[in-house]
mmCIF file of C-alpha atoms in Angstrom:
data_model
loop_
_atom_site.group_PDB
_atom_site.id
_atom_site.type_symbol
_atom_site.label_atom_id
_atom_site.label_comp_id
_atom_site.label_asym_id
_atom_site.label_seq_id
_atom_site.Cartn_x
_atom_site.Cartn_y
_atom_site.Cartn_z
ATOM 1 C CA MET E 331 -28.913 -57.638 -48.819
ATOM 2 C CA ARG E 332 -27.087 -59.798 -46.439
ATOM 3 C CA MET E 333 -24.331 -57.222 -45.663
ATOM 4 C CA CYS E 334 -26.806 -54.431 -44.928
ATOM 5 C CA GLU E 335 -28.711 -56.602 -42.287
ATOM 6 C CA ASN E 336 -25.620 -56.480 -40.204
ATOM 7 C CA LEU E 337 -25.141 -52.815 -40.312
ATOM 8 C CA PRO E 338 -26.477 -50.956 -37.218
ATOM 9 C CA ARG E 339 -29.315 -48.553 -37.928
ATOM 10 C CA ARG E 340 -28.255 -44.935 -37.433
ATOM 11 C CA SER E 341 -30.984 -44.198 -34.835
ATOM 12 C CA MET E 342 -30.577 -47.295 -32.868
ATOM 13 C CA MET E 343 -28.742 -46.697 -29.492
ATOM 14 C CA THR E 344 -25.836 -48.869 -28.388
ATOM 15 C CA THR E 345 -25.758 -50.818 -25.179
ATOM 16 C CA GLN E 346 -23.398 -48.081 -23.832
ATOM 17 C CA GLU E 347 -25.861 -45.300 -24.761
ATOM 18 C CA VAL E 348 -28.899 -46.915 -23.399
ATOM 19 C CA ALA E 349 -27.003 -47.678 -20.164
ATOM 20 C CA ASP E 350 -25.878 -44.000 -19.809
ATOM 21 C CA LYS E 351 -29.412 -42.717 -20.497
ATOM 22 C CA LEU E 352 -30.948 -45.124 -17.883
ATOM 23 C CA VAL E 353 -28.438 -44.079 -15.279
ATOM 24 C CA ALA E 354 -29.025 -40.341 -16.048
ATOM 25 C CA LEU E 355 -32.796 -40.567 -15.755
ATOM 26 C CA CYS E 356 -32.834 -42.816 -12.731
ATOM 27 C CA SER E 357 -30.342 -40.564 -10.904
ATOM 28 C CA GLU E 358 -32.836 -37.679 -11.289
ATOM 29 C CA GLY E 359 -35.717 -39.939 -10.205
ATOM 30 C CA LYS E 360 -37.178 -39.902 -13.582
ATOM 31 C CA PHE E 361 -38.292 -43.566 -13.392
ATOM 32 C CA PRO E 362 -41.425 -43.259 -15.677
ATOM 33 C CA GLU E 363 -39.166 -41.506 -18.408
ATOM 34 C CA ALA E 364 -36.642 -44.353 -18.107
ATOM 35 C CA MET E 365 -39.289 -46.761 -19.319
ATOM 36 C CA GLU E 366 -39.176 -45.097 -22.775
ATOM 37 C CA LEU E 367 -35.961 -47.063 -23.111
ATOM 38 C CA TYR E 368 -37.888 -50.417 -22.763
ATOM 39 C CA SER E 369 -38.929 -52.762 -25.586
ATOM 40 C CA PRO E 370 -42.732 -53.602 -25.792
ATOM 41 C CA ASP E 371 -41.491 -57.188 -25.062
ATOM 42 C CA ILE E 372 -39.622 -56.262 -21.868
ATOM 43 C CA VAL E 373 -39.264 -59.066 -19.288
ATOM 44 C CA SER E 374 -38.649 -57.829 -15.715
ATOM 45 C CA MET E 375 -37.395 -60.202 -13.016
ATOM 46 C CA GLU E 376 -37.446 -59.649 -9.262
ATOM 47 C CA ALA E 377 -35.292 -61.342 -6.739
ATOM 48 C CA GLY E 378 -38.446 -62.760 -5.162
ATOM 49 C CA ALA E 379 -42.182 -62.478 -4.929
ATOM 50 C CA PRO E 380 -44.835 -62.968 -2.356
ATOM 51 C CA PRO E 381 -46.319 -66.488 -2.128
ATOM 52 C CA GLY E 382 -48.545 -67.142 -5.130
ATOM 53 C CA GLU E 383 -47.182 -64.130 -7.156
ATOM 54 C CA SER E 384 -44.528 -64.344 -9.973
ATOM 55 C CA ARG E 385 -41.079 -63.095 -9.863
ATOM 56 C CA GLU E 386 -41.565 -62.153 -13.571
ATOM 57 C CA ALA E 387 -43.447 -59.320 -15.287
ATOM 58 C CA LYS E 388 -43.820 -59.660 -19.057
ATOM 59 C CA GLY E 389 -44.557 -56.950 -21.570
ATOM 60 C CA LEU E 390 -44.408 -53.183 -21.304
ATOM 61 C CA ALA E 391 -47.995 -52.851 -19.720
ATOM 62 C CA ALA E 392 -47.188 -55.276 -16.935
ATOM 63 C CA VAL E 393 -43.785 -53.578 -16.214
ATOM 64 C CA LYS E 394 -45.186 -50.079 -16.190
ATOM 65 C CA ALA E 395 -47.892 -51.293 -13.731
ATOM 66 C CA LYS E 396 -45.242 -52.619 -11.491
ATOM 67 C CA GLY E 397 -43.457 -49.300 -11.743
ATOM 68 C CA GLU E 398 -46.552 -47.228 -11.000
ATOM 69 C CA TRP E 399 -47.394 -49.430 -8.018
ATOM 70 C CA TRP E 400 -43.881 -48.800 -6.737
ATOM 71 C CA ASN E 401 -43.952 -45.022 -7.457
ATOM 72 C CA THR E 402 -47.353 -44.705 -5.665
ATOM 73 C CA ASN E 403 -46.332 -46.669 -2.691
ATOM 74 C CA HIS E 404 -42.875 -45.137 -2.125
ATOM 75 C CA GLU E 405 -41.618 -41.685 -1.158
ATOM 76 C CA VAL E 406 -38.157 -41.327 -2.543
ATOM 77 C CA HIS E 407 -35.843 -39.238 -0.379
ATOM 78 C CA SER E 408 -32.665 -39.988 -2.339
ATOM 79 C CA VAL E 409 -31.483 -42.085 -5.243
ATOM 80 C CA LYS E 410 -27.761 -42.975 -5.968
ATOM 81 C CA VAL E 411 -27.184 -44.979 -9.100
ATOM 82 C CA GLU E 412 -23.660 -46.310 -9.845
ATOM 83 C CA GLY E 413 -22.351 -47.662 -13.191
ATOM 84 C CA PRO E 414 -22.987 -48.675 -15.770
ATOM 85 C CA LEU E 415 -20.579 -51.555 -16.362
ATOM 86 C CA VAL E 416 -21.249 -52.660 -20.033
ATOM 87 C CA ALA E 417 -20.268 -55.989 -21.597
ATOM 88 C CA GLY E 418 -21.689 -56.674 -25.052
ATOM 89 C CA ALA E 419 -25.504 -56.582 -24.970
ATOM 90 C CA HIS E 420 -25.613 -56.353 -21.098
ATOM 91 C CA PHE E 421 -24.966 -53.793 -18.462
ATOM 92 C CA ALA E 422 -25.119 -53.548 -14.750
ATOM 93 C CA VAL E 423 -25.782 -50.761 -12.372
ATOM 94 C CA THR E 424 -26.432 -50.473 -8.652
ATOM 95 C CA PHE E 425 -29.401 -48.514 -7.073
ATOM 96 C CA LYS E 426 -28.998 -47.229 -3.582
ATOM 97 C CA MET E 427 -32.267 -45.542 -2.395
ATOM 98 C CA ASP E 428 -33.465 -43.990 0.780
ATOM 99 C CA VAL E 429 -37.350 -44.433 0.583
ATOM 100 C CA THR E 430 -40.414 -44.494 2.850
ATOM 101 C CA PHE E 431 -42.841 -47.373 2.083
ATOM 102 C CA LYS E 432 -45.904 -45.254 2.492
ATOM 103 C CA PRO E 433 -48.504 -47.970 3.576
ATOM 104 C CA GLN E 434 -46.436 -48.614 6.585
ATOM 105 C CA GLY E 435 -44.679 -45.335 7.034
ATOM 106 C CA LYS E 436 -41.532 -47.288 7.176
ATOM 107 C CA ARG E 437 -38.264 -45.868 6.037
ATOM 108 C CA ILE E 438 -36.026 -48.113 4.123
ATOM 109 C CA ALA E 439 -32.337 -48.135 2.832
ATOM 110 C CA MET E 440 -32.693 -50.145 -0.418
ATOM 111 C CA GLN E 441 -29.546 -51.628 -2.081
ATOM 112 C CA GLU E 442 -29.724 -53.661 -5.360
ATOM 113 C CA VAL E 443 -27.745 -54.644 -8.398
ATOM 114 C CA ALA E 444 -29.641 -54.589 -11.533
ATOM 115 C CA VAL E 445 -28.597 -56.262 -14.835
ATOM 116 C CA TYR E 446 -30.177 -55.285 -18.232
ATOM 117 C CA LYS E 447 -30.039 -56.663 -21.772
ATOM 118 C CA VAL E 448 -30.276 -54.583 -24.768
ATOM 119 C CA ALA E 449 -31.551 -55.708 -28.211
ATOM 120 C CA ASP E 450 -32.146 -53.394 -31.204
ATOM 121 C CA GLY E 451 -31.465 -50.308 -28.989
ATOM 122 C CA LYS E 452 -34.068 -51.029 -26.410
ATOM 123 C CA ILE E 453 -34.036 -52.800 -22.894
ATOM 124 C CA VAL E 454 -35.582 -56.362 -23.438
ATOM 125 C CA TYR E 455 -34.579 -57.820 -20.032
ATOM 126 C CA GLU E 456 -33.885 -56.549 -16.567
ATOM 127 C CA GLU E 457 -33.253 -58.523 -13.264
ATOM 128 C CA PHE E 458 -32.717 -57.291 -9.759
ATOM 129 C CA PHE E 459 -30.646 -58.681 -7.136
ATOM 130 C CA TYR E 460 -31.139 -57.859 -3.445
ATOM 131 C CA ALA E 461 -31.336 -59.540 -0.128
ATOM 132 C CA MET E 462 -34.825 -61.038 0.667
ATOM 133 C CA MET S 331 -26.628 -64.299 23.247
ATOM 134 C CA ARG S 332 -28.886 -62.784 20.729
ATOM 135 C CA MET S 333 -26.866 -59.492 20.457
ATOM 136 C CA CYS S 334 -23.626 -61.462 19.742
ATOM 137 C CA GLU S 335 -25.225 -63.442 16.964
ATOM 138 C CA ASN S 336 -25.614 -60.101 15.043
ATOM 139 C CA LEU S 337 -22.017 -59.051 15.379
ATOM 140 C CA PRO S 338 -19.872 -59.566 12.407
ATOM 141 C CA ARG S 339 -17.029 -62.040 13.028
ATOM 142 C CA ARG S 340 -13.638 -60.268 12.803
ATOM 143 C CA SER S 341 -12.168 -62.563 10.143
ATOM 144 C CA MET S 342 -15.232 -62.445 7.846
ATOM 145 C CA MET S 343 -14.730 -60.463 4.682
ATOM 146 C CA THR S 344 -17.260 -57.852 3.701
ATOM 147 C CA THR S 345 -18.911 -57.882 0.262
ATOM 148 C CA GLN S 346 -16.715 -55.017 -0.815
ATOM 149 C CA GLU S 347 -13.550 -56.994 0.376
ATOM 150 C CA VAL S 348 -14.688 -60.142 -1.458
ATOM 151 C CA ALA S 349 -15.492 -58.183 -4.581
ATOM 152 C CA ASP S 350 -12.048 -56.349 -4.564
ATOM 153 C CA LYS S 351 -10.148 -59.656 -4.008
ATOM 154 C CA LEU S 352 -12.089 -61.371 -6.846
ATOM 155 C CA VAL S 353 -11.401 -58.592 -9.282
ATOM 156 C CA ALA S 354 -7.618 -58.561 -8.265
ATOM 157 C CA LEU S 355 -7.255 -62.332 -8.674
ATOM 158 C CA CYS S 356 -9.224 -62.638 -11.942
ATOM 159 C CA SER S 357 -7.406 -59.495 -13.432
ATOM 160 C CA GLU S 358 -4.133 -61.533 -12.958
ATOM 161 C CA GLY S 359 -5.805 -64.588 -14.545
ATOM 162 C CA LYS S 360 -5.735 -66.362 -11.221
ATOM 163 C CA PHE S 361 -9.107 -68.144 -11.653
ATOM 164 C CA PRO S 362 -8.271 -71.164 -9.506
ATOM 165 C CA GLU S 363 -7.022 -68.968 -6.722
ATOM 166 C CA ALA S 364 -10.368 -66.900 -6.925
ATOM 167 C CA MET S 365 -12.196 -70.099 -6.058
ATOM 168 C CA GLU S 366 -10.870 -69.864 -2.512
ATOM 169 C CA LEU S 367 -13.421 -67.010 -2.018
ATOM 170 C CA TYR S 368 -16.273 -69.538 -2.836
ATOM 171 C CA SER S 369 -18.410 -71.165 -0.222
ATOM 172 C CA PRO S 370 -18.732 -75.093 -0.264
ATOM 173 C CA ASP S 371 -22.419 -74.341 -1.167
ATOM 174 C CA ILE S 372 -21.833 -72.100 -4.104
ATOM 175 C CA VAL S 373 -24.260 -72.141 -7.010
ATOM 176 C CA SER S 374 -23.052 -71.057 -10.394
ATOM 177 C CA MET S 375 -25.508 -70.275 -13.233
ATOM 178 C CA GLU S 376 -24.611 -69.884 -16.874
ATOM 179 C CA ALA S 377 -26.604 -67.749 -19.312
ATOM 180 C CA GLY S 378 -27.323 -70.953 -21.095
ATOM 181 C CA ALA S 379 -26.363 -74.556 -21.569
ATOM 182 C CA PRO S 380 -26.264 -77.232 -24.420
ATOM 183 C CA PRO S 381 -29.530 -79.187 -24.908
ATOM 184 C CA GLY S 382 -29.868 -81.721 -22.147
ATOM 185 C CA GLU S 383 -27.373 -79.980 -19.773
ATOM 186 C CA SER S 384 -28.087 -77.759 -16.851
ATOM 187 C CA ARG S 385 -27.259 -73.935 -16.671
ATOM 188 C CA GLU S 386 -26.794 -74.587 -12.855
ATOM 189 C CA ALA S 387 -23.641 -76.149 -11.069
ATOM 190 C CA LYS S 388 -24.146 -76.803 -7.460
ATOM 191 C CA GLY S 389 -21.403 -77.153 -4.991
ATOM 192 C CA LEU S 390 -17.725 -76.365 -4.966
ATOM 193 C CA ALA S 391 -16.625 -79.730 -6.550
ATOM 194 C CA ALA S 392 -19.047 -79.186 -9.526
ATOM 195 C CA VAL S 393 -18.084 -75.449 -9.919
ATOM 196 C CA LYS S 394 -14.346 -76.339 -9.707
ATOM 197 C CA ALA S 395 -14.688 -78.996 -12.330
ATOM 198 C CA LYS S 396 -16.478 -76.425 -14.545
ATOM 199 C CA GLY S 397 -13.584 -74.004 -14.053
ATOM 200 C CA GLU S 398 -11.008 -76.713 -14.773
ATOM 201 C CA TRP S 399 -12.761 -77.635 -17.920
ATOM 202 C CA TRP S 400 -12.734 -73.943 -18.943
ATOM 203 C CA ASN S 401 -8.902 -73.466 -18.044
ATOM 204 C CA THR S 402 -7.988 -76.722 -19.883
ATOM 205 C CA ASN S 403 -9.799 -75.696 -22.994
ATOM 206 C CA HIS S 404 -9.018 -71.926 -23.264
ATOM 207 C CA GLU S 405 -5.886 -70.172 -23.996
ATOM 208 C CA VAL S 406 -6.113 -66.736 -22.333
ATOM 209 C CA HIS S 407 -4.464 -63.910 -24.170
ATOM 210 C CA SER S 408 -5.838 -61.082 -22.084
ATOM 211 C CA VAL S 409 -8.261 -60.452 -19.277
ATOM 212 C CA LYS S 410 -9.999 -57.170 -18.370
ATOM 213 C CA VAL S 411 -12.081 -57.034 -15.282
ATOM 214 C CA GLU S 412 -14.266 -53.880 -14.547
ATOM 215 C CA GLY S 413 -15.919 -53.060 -11.338
ATOM 216 C CA PRO S 414 -16.865 -54.028 -8.718
ATOM 217 C CA LEU S 415 -20.249 -52.383 -8.208
ATOM 218 C CA VAL S 416 -21.307 -53.414 -4.703
ATOM 219 C CA ALA S 417 -24.829 -53.187 -3.256
ATOM 220 C CA GLY S 418 -25.613 -54.956 0.077
ATOM 221 C CA ALA S 419 -24.776 -58.614 -0.278
ATOM 222 C CA HIS S 420 -24.377 -58.488 -4.138
ATOM 223 C CA PHE S 421 -21.804 -57.164 -6.558
ATOM 224 C CA ALA S 422 -21.336 -56.950 -10.204
ATOM 225 C CA VAL S 423 -18.274 -57.053 -12.472
ATOM 226 C CA THR S 424 -17.580 -57.350 -16.255
ATOM 227 C CA PHE S 425 -15.128 -59.751 -17.843
ATOM 228 C CA LYS S 426 -13.647 -58.984 -21.291
ATOM 229 C CA MET S 427 -11.402 -61.805 -22.352
ATOM 230 C CA ASP S 428 -9.484 -62.486 -25.422
ATOM 231 C CA VAL S 429 -9.286 -66.263 -25.544
ATOM 232 C CA THR S 430 -8.707 -69.141 -27.982
ATOM 233 C CA PHE S 431 -10.994 -72.176 -27.680
ATOM 234 C CA LYS S 432 -8.311 -74.777 -28.023
ATOM 235 C CA PRO S 433 -10.432 -77.681 -29.382
ATOM 236 C CA GLN S 434 -11.389 -75.584 -32.424
ATOM 237 C CA GLY S 435 -8.253 -73.204 -32.436
ATOM 238 C CA LYS S 436 -10.846 -70.410 -32.502
ATOM 239 C CA ARG S 437 -10.136 -66.945 -31.080
ATOM 240 C CA ILE S 438 -12.989 -65.361 -29.240
ATOM 241 C CA ALA S 439 -13.652 -61.921 -27.697
ATOM 242 C CA MET S 440 -15.739 -62.896 -24.716
ATOM 243 C CA GLN S 441 -17.745 -60.184 -22.987
ATOM 244 C CA GLU S 442 -20.071 -60.810 -19.864
ATOM 245 C CA VAL S 443 -21.591 -59.316 -16.883
ATOM 246 C CA ALA S 444 -21.173 -61.353 -13.694
ATOM 247 C CA VAL S 445 -23.284 -61.050 -10.604
ATOM 248 C CA TYR S 446 -22.123 -62.531 -7.268
ATOM 249 C CA LYS S 447 -23.920 -62.854 -3.790
ATOM 250 C CA VAL S 448 -21.878 -63.038 -0.605
ATOM 251 C CA ALA S 449 -23.021 -64.641 2.666
ATOM 252 C CA ASP S 450 -20.803 -64.998 5.685
ATOM 253 C CA GLY S 451 -17.744 -63.702 3.897
ATOM 254 C CA LYS S 452 -17.993 -66.208 1.033
ATOM 255 C CA ILE S 453 -19.521 -66.155 -2.541
ATOM 256 C CA VAL S 454 -22.609 -68.404 -2.435
ATOM 257 C CA TYR S 455 -24.033 -67.584 -5.861
ATOM 258 C CA GLU S 456 -22.787 -66.309 -9.258
ATOM 259 C CA GLU S 457 -24.560 -65.747 -12.551
ATOM 260 C CA PHE S 458 -23.155 -64.897 -15.859
ATOM 261 C CA PHE S 459 -24.877 -62.879 -18.517
ATOM 262 C CA TYR S 460 -23.820 -62.932 -22.084
ATOM 263 C CA ALA S 461 -25.117 -63.224 -25.726
ATOM 264 C CA MET S 462 -25.853 -66.831 -26.657
#
């Protein structure tokens, strides 16, 4: 069965397909829907964290909770997603967002590079790069 | 003098300019020349390292030594650089290279995402993402 193990499963998305889908969903502000592309074992890494907190969120429940906190606390005025650039199992995009951080009523121009890793058709790792 | 401190120096390259220059030089295989874009305090992070070795090289001398080892041990048949995607102080590119690892005479199709951070017109951080 060794030969068969190396054949891609018909239903499994390629890195390019996952990347294109993520860009399409995020461009429309459909961040919760984009999480359907994530593996249960997703690891999500921020550029930094407040003192005593971790940069890393592990597992779909933790990453969804982080996303829900973000969605609850930000009003999104516009989203621009550029890319993807795809190389093997990895891809990169940029996010440029005009948001208001609701607790402070503060409007922010966010810019970040995001890198993703895909395994078995699902996103297993994401890391965000932005100025602290 | 506070106002002046925040003015960009005329000779300082923007993130976009550094990114475009890096892509232009690397596309021509001019990897040593690309290192002129690096800060003396450059930190370079590989996706992984052999047991007992570090993923991280710190300082221009260490990063140049890593580059020289690479250039000495690889014959480059072709290089394709895609990008850059620029967001604030960061940018991402992909490298797709057809190389022969000379010590083993082994031809390899390398694919990686690279993320860079620019400060004061110089690259201060680079990280590579590829399958191990």
